[in-house]
Short mmCIF file of C-alpha atoms and ligand atoms in Angstrom, two decimals:
data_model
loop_
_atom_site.label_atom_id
_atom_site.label_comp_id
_atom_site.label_asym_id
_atom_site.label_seq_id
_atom_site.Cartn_x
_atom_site.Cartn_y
_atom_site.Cartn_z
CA UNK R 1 284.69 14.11 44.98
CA UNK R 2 284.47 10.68 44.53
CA UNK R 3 280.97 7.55 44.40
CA UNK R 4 281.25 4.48 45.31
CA UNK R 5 279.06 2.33 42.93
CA UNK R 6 278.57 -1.05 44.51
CA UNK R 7 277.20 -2.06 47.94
CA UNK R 8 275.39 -4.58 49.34
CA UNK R 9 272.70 -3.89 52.70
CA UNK R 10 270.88 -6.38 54.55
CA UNK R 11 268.04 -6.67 51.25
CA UNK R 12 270.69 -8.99 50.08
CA UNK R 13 274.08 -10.34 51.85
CA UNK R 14 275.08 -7.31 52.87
CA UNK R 15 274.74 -6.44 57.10
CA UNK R 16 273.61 -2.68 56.94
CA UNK R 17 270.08 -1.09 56.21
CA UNK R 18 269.89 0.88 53.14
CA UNK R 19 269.80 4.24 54.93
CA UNK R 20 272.78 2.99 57.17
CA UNK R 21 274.52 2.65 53.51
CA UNK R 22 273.93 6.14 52.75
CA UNK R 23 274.84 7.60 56.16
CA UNK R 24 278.19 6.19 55.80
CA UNK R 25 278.33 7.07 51.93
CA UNK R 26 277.72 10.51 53.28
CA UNK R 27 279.84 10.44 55.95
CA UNK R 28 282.94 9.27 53.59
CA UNK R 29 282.52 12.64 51.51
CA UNK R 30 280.99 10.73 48.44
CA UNK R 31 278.45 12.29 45.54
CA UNK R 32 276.88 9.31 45.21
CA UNK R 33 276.46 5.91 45.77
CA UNK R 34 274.62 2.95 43.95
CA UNK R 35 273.09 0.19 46.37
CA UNK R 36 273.09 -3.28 44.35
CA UNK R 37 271.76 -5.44 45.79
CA UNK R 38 271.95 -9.05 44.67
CA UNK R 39 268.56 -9.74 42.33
CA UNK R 40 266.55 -7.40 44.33
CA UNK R 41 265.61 -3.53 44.13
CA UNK R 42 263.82 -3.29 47.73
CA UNK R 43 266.21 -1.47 49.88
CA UNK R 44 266.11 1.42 46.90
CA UNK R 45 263.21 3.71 48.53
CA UNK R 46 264.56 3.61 51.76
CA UNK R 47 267.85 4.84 50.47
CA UNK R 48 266.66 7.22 48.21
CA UNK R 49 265.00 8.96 51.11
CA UNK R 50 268.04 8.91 53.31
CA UNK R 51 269.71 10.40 49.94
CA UNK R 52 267.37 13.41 49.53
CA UNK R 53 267.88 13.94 53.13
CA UNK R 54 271.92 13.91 53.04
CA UNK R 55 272.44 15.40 49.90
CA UNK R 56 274.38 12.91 47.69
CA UNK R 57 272.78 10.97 45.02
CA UNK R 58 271.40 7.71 45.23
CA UNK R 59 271.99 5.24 42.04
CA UNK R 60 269.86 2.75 41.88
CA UNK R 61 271.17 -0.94 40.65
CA UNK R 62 271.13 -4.13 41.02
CA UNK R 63 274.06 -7.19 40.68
CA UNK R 64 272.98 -10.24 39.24
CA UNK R 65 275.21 -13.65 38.77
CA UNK R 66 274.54 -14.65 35.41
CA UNK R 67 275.98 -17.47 32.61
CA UNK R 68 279.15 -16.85 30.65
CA UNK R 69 281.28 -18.86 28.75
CA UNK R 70 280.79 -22.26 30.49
CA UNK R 71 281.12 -20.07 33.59
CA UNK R 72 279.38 -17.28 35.58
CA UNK R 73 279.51 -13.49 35.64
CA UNK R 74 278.35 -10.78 37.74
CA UNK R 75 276.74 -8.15 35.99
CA UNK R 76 275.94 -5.06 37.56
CA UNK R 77 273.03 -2.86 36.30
CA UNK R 78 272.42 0.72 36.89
CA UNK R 79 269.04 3.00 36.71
CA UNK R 80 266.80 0.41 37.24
CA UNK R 81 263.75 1.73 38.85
CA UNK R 82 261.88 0.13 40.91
CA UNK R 83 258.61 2.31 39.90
CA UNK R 84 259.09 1.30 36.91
CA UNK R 85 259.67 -1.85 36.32
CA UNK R 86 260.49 -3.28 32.99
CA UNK R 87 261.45 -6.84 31.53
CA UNK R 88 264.91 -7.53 33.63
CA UNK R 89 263.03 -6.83 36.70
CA UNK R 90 259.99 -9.03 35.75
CA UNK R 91 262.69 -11.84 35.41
CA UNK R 92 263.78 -11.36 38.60
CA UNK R 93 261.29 -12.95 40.31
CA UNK R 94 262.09 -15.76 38.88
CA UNK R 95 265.39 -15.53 39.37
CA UNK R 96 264.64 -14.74 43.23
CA UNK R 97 262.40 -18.30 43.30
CA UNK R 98 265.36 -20.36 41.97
CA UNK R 99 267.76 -18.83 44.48
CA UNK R 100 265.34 -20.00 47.40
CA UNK R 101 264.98 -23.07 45.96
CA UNK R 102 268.70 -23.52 45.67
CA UNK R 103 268.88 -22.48 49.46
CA UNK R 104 267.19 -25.10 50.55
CA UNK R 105 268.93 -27.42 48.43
CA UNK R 106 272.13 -26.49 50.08
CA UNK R 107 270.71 -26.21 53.70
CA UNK R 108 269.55 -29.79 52.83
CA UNK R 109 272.85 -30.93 51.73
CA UNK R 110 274.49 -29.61 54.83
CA UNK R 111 272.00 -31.91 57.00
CA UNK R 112 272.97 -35.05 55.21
CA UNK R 113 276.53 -33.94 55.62
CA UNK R 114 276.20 -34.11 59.78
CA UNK R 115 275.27 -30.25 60.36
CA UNK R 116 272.32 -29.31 62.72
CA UNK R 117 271.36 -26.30 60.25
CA UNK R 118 267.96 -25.49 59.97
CA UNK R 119 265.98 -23.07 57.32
CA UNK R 120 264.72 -21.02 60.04
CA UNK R 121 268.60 -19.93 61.27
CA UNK R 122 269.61 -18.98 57.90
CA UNK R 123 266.24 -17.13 57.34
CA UNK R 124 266.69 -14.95 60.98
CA UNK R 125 270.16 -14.27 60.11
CA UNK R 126 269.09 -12.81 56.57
CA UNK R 127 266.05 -11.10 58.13
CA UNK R 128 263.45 -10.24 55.05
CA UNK R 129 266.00 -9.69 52.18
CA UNK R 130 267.36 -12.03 49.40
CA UNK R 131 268.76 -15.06 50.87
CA UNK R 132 272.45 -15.77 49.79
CA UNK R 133 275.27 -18.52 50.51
CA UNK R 134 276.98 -15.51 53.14
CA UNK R 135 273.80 -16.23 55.14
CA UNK R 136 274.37 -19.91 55.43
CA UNK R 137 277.96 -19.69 56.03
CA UNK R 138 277.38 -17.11 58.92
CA UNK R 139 274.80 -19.69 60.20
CA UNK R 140 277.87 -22.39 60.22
CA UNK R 141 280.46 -20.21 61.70
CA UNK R 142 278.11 -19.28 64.41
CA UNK R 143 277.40 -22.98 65.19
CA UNK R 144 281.20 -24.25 64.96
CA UNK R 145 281.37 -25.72 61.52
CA UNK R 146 283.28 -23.12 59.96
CA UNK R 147 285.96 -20.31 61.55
CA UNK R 148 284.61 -17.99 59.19
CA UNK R 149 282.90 -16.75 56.54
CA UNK R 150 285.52 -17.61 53.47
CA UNK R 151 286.49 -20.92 55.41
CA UNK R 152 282.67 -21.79 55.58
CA UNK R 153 282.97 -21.59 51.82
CA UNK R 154 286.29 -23.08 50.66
CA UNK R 155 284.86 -25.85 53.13
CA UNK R 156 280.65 -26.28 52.17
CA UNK R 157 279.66 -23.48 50.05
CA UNK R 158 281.84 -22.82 47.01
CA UNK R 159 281.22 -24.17 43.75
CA UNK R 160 282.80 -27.66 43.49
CA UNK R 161 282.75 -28.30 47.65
CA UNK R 162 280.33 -30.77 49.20
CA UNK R 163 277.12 -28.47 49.90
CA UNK R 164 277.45 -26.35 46.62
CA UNK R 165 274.34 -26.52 44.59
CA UNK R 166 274.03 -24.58 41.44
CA UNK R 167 270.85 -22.51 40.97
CA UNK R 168 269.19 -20.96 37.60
CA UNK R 169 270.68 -17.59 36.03
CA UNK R 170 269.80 -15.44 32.99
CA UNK R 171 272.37 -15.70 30.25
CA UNK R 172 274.73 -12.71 30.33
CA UNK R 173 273.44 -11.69 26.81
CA UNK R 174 270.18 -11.61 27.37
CA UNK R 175 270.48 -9.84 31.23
CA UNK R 176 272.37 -6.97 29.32
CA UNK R 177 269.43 -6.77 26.48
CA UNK R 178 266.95 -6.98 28.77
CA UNK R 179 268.61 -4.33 31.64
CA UNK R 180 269.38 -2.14 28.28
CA UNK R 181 265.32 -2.51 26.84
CA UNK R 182 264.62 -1.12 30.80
CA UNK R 183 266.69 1.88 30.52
CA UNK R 184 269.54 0.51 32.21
CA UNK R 185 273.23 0.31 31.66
CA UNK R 186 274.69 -3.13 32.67
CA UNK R 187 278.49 -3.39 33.99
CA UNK R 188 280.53 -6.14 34.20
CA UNK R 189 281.53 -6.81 38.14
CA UNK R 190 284.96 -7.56 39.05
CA UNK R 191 286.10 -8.92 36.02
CA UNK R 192 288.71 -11.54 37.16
CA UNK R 193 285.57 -13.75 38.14
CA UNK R 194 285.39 -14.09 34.24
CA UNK R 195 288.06 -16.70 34.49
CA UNK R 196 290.29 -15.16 31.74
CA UNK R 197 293.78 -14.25 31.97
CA UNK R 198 294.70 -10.84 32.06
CA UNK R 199 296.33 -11.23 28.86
CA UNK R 200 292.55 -12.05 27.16
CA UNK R 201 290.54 -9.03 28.97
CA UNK R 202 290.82 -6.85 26.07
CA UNK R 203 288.95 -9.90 23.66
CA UNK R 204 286.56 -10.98 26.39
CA UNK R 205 285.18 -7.24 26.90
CA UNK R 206 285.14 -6.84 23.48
CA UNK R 207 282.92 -9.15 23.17
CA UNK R 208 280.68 -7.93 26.26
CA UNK R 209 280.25 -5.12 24.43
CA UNK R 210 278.99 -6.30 21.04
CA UNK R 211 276.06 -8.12 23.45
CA UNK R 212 275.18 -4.83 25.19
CA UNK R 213 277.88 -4.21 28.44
CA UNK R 214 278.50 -1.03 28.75
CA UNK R 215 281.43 -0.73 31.51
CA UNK R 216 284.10 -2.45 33.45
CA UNK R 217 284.57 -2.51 37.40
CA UNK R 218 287.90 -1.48 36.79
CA UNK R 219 288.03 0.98 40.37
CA UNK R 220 287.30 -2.08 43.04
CA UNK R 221 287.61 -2.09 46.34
CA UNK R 222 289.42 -5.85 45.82
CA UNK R 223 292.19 -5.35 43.55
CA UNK R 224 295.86 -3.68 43.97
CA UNK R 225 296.05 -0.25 42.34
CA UNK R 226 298.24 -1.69 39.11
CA UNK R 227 295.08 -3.72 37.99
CA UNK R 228 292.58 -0.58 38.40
CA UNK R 229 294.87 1.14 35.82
CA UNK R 230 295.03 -1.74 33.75
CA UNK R 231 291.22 -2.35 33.71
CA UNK R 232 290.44 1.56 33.02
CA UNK R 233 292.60 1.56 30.28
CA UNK R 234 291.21 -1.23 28.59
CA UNK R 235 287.93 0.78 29.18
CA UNK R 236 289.29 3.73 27.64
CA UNK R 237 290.43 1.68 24.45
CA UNK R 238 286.99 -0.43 24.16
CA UNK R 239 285.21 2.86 24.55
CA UNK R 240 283.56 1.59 27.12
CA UNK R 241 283.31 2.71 30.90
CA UNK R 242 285.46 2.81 33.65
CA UNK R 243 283.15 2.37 36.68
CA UNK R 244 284.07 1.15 40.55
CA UNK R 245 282.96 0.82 43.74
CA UNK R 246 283.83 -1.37 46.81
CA UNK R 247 281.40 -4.28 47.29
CA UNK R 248 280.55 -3.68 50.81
CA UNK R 249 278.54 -6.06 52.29
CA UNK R 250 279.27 -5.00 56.04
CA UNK R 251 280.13 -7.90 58.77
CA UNK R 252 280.05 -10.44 56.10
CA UNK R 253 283.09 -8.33 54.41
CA UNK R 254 284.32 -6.85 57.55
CA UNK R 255 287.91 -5.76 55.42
CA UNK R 256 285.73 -3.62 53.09
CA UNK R 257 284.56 0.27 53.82
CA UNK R 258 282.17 2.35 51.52
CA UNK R 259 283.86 4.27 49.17
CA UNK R 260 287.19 3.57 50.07
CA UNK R 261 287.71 -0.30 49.99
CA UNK R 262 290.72 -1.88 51.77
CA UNK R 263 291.36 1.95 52.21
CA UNK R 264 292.99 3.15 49.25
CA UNK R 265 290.05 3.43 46.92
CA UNK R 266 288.95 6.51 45.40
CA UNK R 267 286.48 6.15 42.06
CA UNK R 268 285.96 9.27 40.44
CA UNK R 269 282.85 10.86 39.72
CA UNK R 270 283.40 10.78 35.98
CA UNK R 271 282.56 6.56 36.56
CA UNK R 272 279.07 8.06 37.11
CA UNK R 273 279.11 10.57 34.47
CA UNK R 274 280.20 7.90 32.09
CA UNK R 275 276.92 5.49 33.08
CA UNK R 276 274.79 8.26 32.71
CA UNK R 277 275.95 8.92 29.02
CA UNK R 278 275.92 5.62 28.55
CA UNK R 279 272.42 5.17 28.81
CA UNK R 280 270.09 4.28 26.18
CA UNK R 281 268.07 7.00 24.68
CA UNK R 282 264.87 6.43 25.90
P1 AMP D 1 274.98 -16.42 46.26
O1 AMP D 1 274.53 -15.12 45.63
O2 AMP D 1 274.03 -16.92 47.25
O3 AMP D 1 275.41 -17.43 45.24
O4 AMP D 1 276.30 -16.02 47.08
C1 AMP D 1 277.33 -15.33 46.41
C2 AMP D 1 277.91 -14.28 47.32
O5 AMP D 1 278.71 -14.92 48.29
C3 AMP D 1 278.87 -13.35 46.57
O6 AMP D 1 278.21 -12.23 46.04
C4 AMP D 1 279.83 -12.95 47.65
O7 AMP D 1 279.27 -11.91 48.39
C5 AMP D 1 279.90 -14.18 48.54
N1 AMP D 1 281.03 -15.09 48.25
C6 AMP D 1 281.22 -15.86 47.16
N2 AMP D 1 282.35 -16.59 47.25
C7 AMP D 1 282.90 -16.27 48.46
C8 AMP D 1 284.07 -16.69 49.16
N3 AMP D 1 284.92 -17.61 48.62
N4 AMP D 1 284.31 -16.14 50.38
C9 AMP D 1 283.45 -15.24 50.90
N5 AMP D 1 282.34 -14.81 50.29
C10 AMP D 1 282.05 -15.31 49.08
ZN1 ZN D 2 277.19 -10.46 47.89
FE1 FE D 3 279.78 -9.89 42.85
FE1 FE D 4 278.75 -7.46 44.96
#
């Protein structure tokens, strides 16, 4: 059997409602799969229903984008529950506020830039979840500025283009402490966002793991099979775990299926058993 332990529904950036995640987890022969959502836990109760009623387990999580190094990070944290929430999800709001805040700030910059974008097309195309920059850009492909989603970034929306605007984030170190003090286990997401060579993993999660990271995305949907191995065996050496999953996010990622990627993605359930053991005793 195999999980799939990172996907995005329409509480975030992702297209799909929570229980249209799990159908499809279920349909793809998984055990489980984790919905992580960006800075939000409110598509968890609706999947954990549709989990008890297709019999694979639900994981619950969260992916947050937080500051590393002079640069960013996403840091994926499992078992956070949203019945009981501790200090990570307290911050959250916060984070949440400085996200909208930043969304206007972009929508704003795309108006003085010539575009006829307005708050309330970005907020219908996100319907109630957490507002991201894959909203906006589906907003500007829809009205001709863009020919799609990653060309509505390289040209507005990516950091260092004309509408970026840089928002507030938790520092990586304290995230993990503060995921860890909750009972969580925090992962760091596709690792080459880091902005280290290949050649400088084996330092950089070293030191992730002296502030409290507890596993690698080394099985995602993204990379070629050669890097998976790589990743997990840097894992395997750190002592730390090899987790995966395939960052669906539905139409906004149309290339990307649950719990097989591009297609050739399989991460085994011992990524799960790992987190689990992983855990902090309580
Ligand atoms: P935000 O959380 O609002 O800063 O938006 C970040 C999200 O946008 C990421 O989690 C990805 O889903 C997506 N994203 C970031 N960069 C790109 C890109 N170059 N092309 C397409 N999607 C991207
Ligand atoms: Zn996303
Ligand atoms: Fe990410
Ligand atoms: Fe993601």
């Amino acid at each position: 059997m195999a999980v799939d332990l990172h996907t995005h529904s329409i509480e975030s950036d992702g297209t799909d409602a929570p229980a249209e995640i799990v159908a499809a987890a279920a349909r793809a022969g998984l055990s489980a799969v984790a919905l992580t959502d960006h800075d939000t836990l409110s598509g968890i109760p609706a999947a954990r229903a549709a989990a008890a009623g297709a019999g694979l387990e639900l994981v619950s999580g969260a992916e947050l984008s937080v500051d590393w190094d002079g640069g960013t990070m996403h840091m994926l944290c499992y078992f956070l529950d949203p019945e009981r929430p501790g200090p990570l999800q307290e911050r959250l709001a916060e984070v949440r506020d400085a996200r909208a805040g930043r969304n206007r700030g972009i929508v704003a910059r795309l108006r003085e830039l010539g575009m006829e974008v307005t708050w309330d097309e970005v907020a219908a195309e996100a319907h109630s979840g957490v507002v991201g920059r894959p909203h906006i850009a589906a907003v500007l492909v829809a009205k001709g500025h863009a020919e799609s989603i990653p060309d509505a970034f390289e040209r507005w929306l990516a950091a260092g283009r004309p509408a970026y605007v840089d928002r507030y984030r938790l520092g990586w170190q304290e995230a993990a402490e503060l995921a860890r003090a909750e009972g969580a286990v925090p992962v760091v997401a596709h690792p080459h966002t880091l902005g280290v060579n290949a050649g400088e993993y084996g330092r950089a999660f070293a030191a992730l793991s002296a502030g409290g990271v507890r596993g690698i995305e080394a099985w995602y949907g993204e990379y070629a099979p050669p890097v998976r191995e790589h990743l997990a065996a840097i894992a395997a050496e750190l002592g730390m775990v090899a987790t995966g999953g395939s960052d669906y996010h539905g139409r906004y990622k149309p290339h990307l299926a649950i719990g097989t990627g591009r297609g050739d993605l399989s991460v085994p359930d011992a990524a799960l058993d790992g987190l689990r053991a992983a855990r902090a005793p309580a």
